[in-house]
Short mmCIF file of C-alpha atoms in Angstrom, two decimals:
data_model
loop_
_atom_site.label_atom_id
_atom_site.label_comp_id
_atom_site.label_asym_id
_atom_site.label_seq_id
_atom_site.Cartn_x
_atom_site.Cartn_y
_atom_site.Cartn_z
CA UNK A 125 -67.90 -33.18 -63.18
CA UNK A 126 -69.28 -35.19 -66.03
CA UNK A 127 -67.03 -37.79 -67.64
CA UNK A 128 -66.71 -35.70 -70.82
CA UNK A 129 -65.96 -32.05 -68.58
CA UNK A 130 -63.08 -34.07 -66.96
CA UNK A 131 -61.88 -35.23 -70.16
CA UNK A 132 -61.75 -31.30 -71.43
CA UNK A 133 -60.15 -30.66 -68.20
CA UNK A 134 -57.38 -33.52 -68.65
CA UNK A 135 -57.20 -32.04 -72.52
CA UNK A 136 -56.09 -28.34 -71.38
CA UNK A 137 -53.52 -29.90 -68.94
CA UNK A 138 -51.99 -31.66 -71.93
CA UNK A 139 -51.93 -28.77 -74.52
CA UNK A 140 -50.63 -26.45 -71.67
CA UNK A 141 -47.46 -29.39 -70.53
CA UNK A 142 -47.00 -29.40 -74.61
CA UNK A 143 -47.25 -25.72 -75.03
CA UNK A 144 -44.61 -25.24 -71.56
CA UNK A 145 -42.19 -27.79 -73.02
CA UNK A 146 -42.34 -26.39 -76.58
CA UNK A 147 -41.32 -23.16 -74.86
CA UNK A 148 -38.83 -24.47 -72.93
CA UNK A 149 -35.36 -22.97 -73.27
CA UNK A 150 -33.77 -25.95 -70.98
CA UNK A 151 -32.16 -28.48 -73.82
CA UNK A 152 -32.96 -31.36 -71.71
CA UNK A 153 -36.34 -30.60 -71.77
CA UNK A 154 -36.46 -30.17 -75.39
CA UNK A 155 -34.91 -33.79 -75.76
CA UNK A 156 -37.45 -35.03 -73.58
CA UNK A 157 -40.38 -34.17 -75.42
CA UNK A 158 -38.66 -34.93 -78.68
CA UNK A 159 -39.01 -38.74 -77.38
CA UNK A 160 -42.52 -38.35 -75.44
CA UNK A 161 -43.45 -37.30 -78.85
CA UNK A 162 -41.60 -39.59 -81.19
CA UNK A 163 -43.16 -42.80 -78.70
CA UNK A 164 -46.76 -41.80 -79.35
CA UNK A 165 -47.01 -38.52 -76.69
CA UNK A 166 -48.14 -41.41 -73.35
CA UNK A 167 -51.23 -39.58 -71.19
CA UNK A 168 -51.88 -41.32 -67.96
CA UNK A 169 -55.02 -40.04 -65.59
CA UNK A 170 -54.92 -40.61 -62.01
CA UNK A 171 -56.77 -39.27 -59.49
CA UNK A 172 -56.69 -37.73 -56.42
CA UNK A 173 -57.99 -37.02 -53.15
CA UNK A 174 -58.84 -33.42 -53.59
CA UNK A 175 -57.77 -29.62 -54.39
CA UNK A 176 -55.03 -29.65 -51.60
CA UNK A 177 -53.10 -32.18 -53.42
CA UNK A 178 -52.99 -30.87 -56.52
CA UNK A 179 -51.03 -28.18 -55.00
CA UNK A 180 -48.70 -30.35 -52.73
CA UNK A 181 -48.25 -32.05 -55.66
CA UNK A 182 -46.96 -29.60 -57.87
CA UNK A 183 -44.97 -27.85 -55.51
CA UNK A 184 -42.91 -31.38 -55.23
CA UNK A 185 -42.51 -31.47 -59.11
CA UNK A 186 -41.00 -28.48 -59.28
CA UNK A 187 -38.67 -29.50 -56.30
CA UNK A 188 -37.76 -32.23 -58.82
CA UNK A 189 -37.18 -29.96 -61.91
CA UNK A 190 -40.34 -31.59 -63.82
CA UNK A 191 -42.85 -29.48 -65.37
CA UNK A 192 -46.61 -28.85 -63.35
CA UNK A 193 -49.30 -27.25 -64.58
CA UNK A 194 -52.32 -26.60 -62.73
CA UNK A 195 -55.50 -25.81 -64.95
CA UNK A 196 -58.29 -23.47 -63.31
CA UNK A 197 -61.42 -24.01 -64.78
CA UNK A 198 -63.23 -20.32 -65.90
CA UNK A 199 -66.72 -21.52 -64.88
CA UNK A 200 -68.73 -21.43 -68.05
CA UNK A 201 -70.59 -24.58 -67.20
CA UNK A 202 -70.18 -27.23 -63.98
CA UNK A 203 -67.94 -25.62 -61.90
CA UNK A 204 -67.15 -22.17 -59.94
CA UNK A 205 -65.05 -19.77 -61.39
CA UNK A 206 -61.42 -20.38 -60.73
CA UNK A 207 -62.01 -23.97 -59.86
CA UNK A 208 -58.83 -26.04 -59.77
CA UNK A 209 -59.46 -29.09 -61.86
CA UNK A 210 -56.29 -31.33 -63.08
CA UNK A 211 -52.55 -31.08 -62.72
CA UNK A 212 -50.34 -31.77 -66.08
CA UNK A 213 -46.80 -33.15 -64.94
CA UNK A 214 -44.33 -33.79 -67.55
CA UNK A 215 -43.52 -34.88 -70.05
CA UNK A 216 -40.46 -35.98 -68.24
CA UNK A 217 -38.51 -39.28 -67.43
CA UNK A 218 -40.60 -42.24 -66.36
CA UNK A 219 -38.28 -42.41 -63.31
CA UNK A 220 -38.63 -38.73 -62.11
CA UNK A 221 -42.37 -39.09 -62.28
CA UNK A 222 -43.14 -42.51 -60.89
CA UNK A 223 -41.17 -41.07 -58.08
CA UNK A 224 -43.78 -38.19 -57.75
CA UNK A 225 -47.09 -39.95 -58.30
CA UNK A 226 -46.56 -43.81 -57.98
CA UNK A 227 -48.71 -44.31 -55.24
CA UNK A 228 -51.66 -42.66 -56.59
CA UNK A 229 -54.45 -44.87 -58.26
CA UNK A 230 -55.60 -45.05 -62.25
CA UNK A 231 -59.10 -42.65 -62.67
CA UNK B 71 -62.97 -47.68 -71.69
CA UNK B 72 -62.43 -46.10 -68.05
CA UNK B 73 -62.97 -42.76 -67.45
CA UNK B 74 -59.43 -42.11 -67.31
CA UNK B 75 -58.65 -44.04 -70.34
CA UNK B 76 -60.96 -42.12 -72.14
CA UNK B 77 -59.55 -38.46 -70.93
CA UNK B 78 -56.24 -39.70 -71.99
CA UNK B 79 -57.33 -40.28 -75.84
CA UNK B 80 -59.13 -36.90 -75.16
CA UNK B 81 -55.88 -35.48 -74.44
CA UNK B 82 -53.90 -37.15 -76.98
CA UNK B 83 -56.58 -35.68 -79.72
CA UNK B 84 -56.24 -32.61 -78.65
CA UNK B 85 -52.47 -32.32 -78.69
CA UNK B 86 -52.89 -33.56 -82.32
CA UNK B 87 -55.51 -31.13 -83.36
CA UNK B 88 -52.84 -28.51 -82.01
CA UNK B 89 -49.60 -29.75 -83.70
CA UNK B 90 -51.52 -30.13 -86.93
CA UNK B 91 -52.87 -26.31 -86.65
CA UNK B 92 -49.25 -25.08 -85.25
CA UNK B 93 -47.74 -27.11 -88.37
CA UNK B 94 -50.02 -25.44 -90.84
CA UNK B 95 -49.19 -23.33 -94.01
CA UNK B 96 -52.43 -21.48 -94.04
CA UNK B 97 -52.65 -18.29 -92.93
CA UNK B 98 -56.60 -18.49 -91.36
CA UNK B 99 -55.76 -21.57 -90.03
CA UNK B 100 -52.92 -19.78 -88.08
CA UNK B 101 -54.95 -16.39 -86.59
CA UNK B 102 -57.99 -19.44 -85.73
CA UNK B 103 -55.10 -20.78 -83.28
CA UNK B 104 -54.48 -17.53 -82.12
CA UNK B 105 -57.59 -16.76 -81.16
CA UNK B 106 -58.51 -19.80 -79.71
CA UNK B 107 -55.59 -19.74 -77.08
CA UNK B 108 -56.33 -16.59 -76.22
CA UNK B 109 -59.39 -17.42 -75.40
CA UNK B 110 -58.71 -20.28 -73.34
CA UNK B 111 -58.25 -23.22 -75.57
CA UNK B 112 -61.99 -23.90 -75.36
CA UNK B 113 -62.72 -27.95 -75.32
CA UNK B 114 -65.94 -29.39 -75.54
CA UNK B 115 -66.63 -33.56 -75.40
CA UNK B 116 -69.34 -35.20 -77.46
CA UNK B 117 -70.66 -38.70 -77.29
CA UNK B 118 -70.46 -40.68 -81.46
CA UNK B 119 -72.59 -44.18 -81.29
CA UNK B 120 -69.71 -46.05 -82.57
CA UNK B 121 -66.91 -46.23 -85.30
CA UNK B 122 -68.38 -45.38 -88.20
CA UNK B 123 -69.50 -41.81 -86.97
CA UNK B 124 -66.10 -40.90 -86.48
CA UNK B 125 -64.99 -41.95 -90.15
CA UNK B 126 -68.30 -40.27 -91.29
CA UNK B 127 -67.56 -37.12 -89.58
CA UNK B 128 -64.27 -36.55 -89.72
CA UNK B 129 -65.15 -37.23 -93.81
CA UNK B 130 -67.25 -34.27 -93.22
CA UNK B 131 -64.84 -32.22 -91.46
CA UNK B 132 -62.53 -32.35 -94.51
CA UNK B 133 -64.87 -31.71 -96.63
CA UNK B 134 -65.71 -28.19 -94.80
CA UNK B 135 -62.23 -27.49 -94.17
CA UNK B 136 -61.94 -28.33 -90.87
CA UNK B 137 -59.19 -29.86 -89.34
CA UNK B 138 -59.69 -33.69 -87.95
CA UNK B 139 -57.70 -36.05 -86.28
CA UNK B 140 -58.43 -39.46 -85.33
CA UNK B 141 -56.44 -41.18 -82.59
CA UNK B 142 -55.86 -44.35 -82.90
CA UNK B 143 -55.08 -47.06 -79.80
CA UNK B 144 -52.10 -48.14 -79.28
CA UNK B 145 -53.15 -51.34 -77.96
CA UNK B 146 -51.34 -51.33 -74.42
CA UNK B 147 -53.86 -51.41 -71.94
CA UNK B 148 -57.43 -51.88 -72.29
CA UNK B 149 -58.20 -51.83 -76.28
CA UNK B 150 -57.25 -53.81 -79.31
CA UNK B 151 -54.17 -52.09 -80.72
CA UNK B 152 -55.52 -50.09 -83.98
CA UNK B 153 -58.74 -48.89 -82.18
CA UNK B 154 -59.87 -45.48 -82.98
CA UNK B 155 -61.16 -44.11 -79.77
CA UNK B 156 -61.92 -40.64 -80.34
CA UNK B 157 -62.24 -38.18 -83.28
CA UNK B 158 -60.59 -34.36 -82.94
CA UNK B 159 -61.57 -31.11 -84.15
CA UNK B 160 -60.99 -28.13 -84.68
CA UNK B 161 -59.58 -25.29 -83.59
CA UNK B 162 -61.81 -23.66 -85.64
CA UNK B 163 -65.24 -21.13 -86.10
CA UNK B 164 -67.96 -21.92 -83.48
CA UNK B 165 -70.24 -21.50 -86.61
CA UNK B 166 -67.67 -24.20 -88.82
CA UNK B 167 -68.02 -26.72 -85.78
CA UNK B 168 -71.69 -26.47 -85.05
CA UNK B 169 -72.90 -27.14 -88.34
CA UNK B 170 -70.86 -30.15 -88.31
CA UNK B 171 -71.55 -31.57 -84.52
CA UNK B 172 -74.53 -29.96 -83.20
CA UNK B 173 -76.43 -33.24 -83.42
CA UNK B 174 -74.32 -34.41 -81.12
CA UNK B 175 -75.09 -34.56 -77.36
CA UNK B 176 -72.09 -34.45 -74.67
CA UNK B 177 -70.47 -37.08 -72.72
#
């Protein structure tokens, strides 16, 4: 992927984490993104090793309660059809994701 | 910037292009959003040769109606705090945006 594809891939993630925690009926996760928001909405990109743990990935945040969102590229340009491109976590606690993604590295 | 760093203020630019068009009054404005998420939220990343551009064209944008964003560092990493890193538009007409950034190349 090109620098700028990977950024529009990183954008969806965010807008669909937003969009899940706007529809959120869970308080907690309303009060959550209340402060994510009102402490300039943090984004950090790291990468990873491949598809595979995208999925192991979000099948642990949801073990942990925090939100996941996977977003499948509709192959208009670079990439296949279906193509599994970034996972959005959060927002959520610094604590509860650290746990989930601490030892990956910055992209 | 890294490439992370700069999907992150991708991300952040969209999320404020969204809240601005979920917080607006106008009634176009409103079935544009509607449209665009049902089409996928499409994203598209150009390249701007510096600071100026994105003052110039998001001066521009207003001027057609469009809504702009410009995010604006926070200072905590890698850039100055202050530093406006990327310039947002839209959602709006393909034919609104072109006319505006088709001189653009991606990134």
């Amino acid at each position: 992927m090109s620098k700028g594809k990977m950024a529009a891939q990183c954008a969806h993630a965010a807008i669909l984490c937003f969009q899940k925690a706007q529809c959120s009926a869970n308080k907690e996760t309303q009060e959550i993104l209340e402060l994510w928001l009102a402490s300039g909405q943090p984004k950090i990109v790291l990468r990873v090793g491949g598809h595979n743990d995208l999925i192991t990935l979000q099948e642990e945040a949801e073990k942990l309660g925090i939100l996941a969102v996977i977003v499948y590229d509709a192959g208009h340009t670079q990439l296949d059809a279906g193509t599994a491109t970034v996972l959005g976590i959060g927002p959520d606690k610094n604590s509860k994701i650290n746990k989930l993604v601490s030892h990956l590295n910055l992209l």
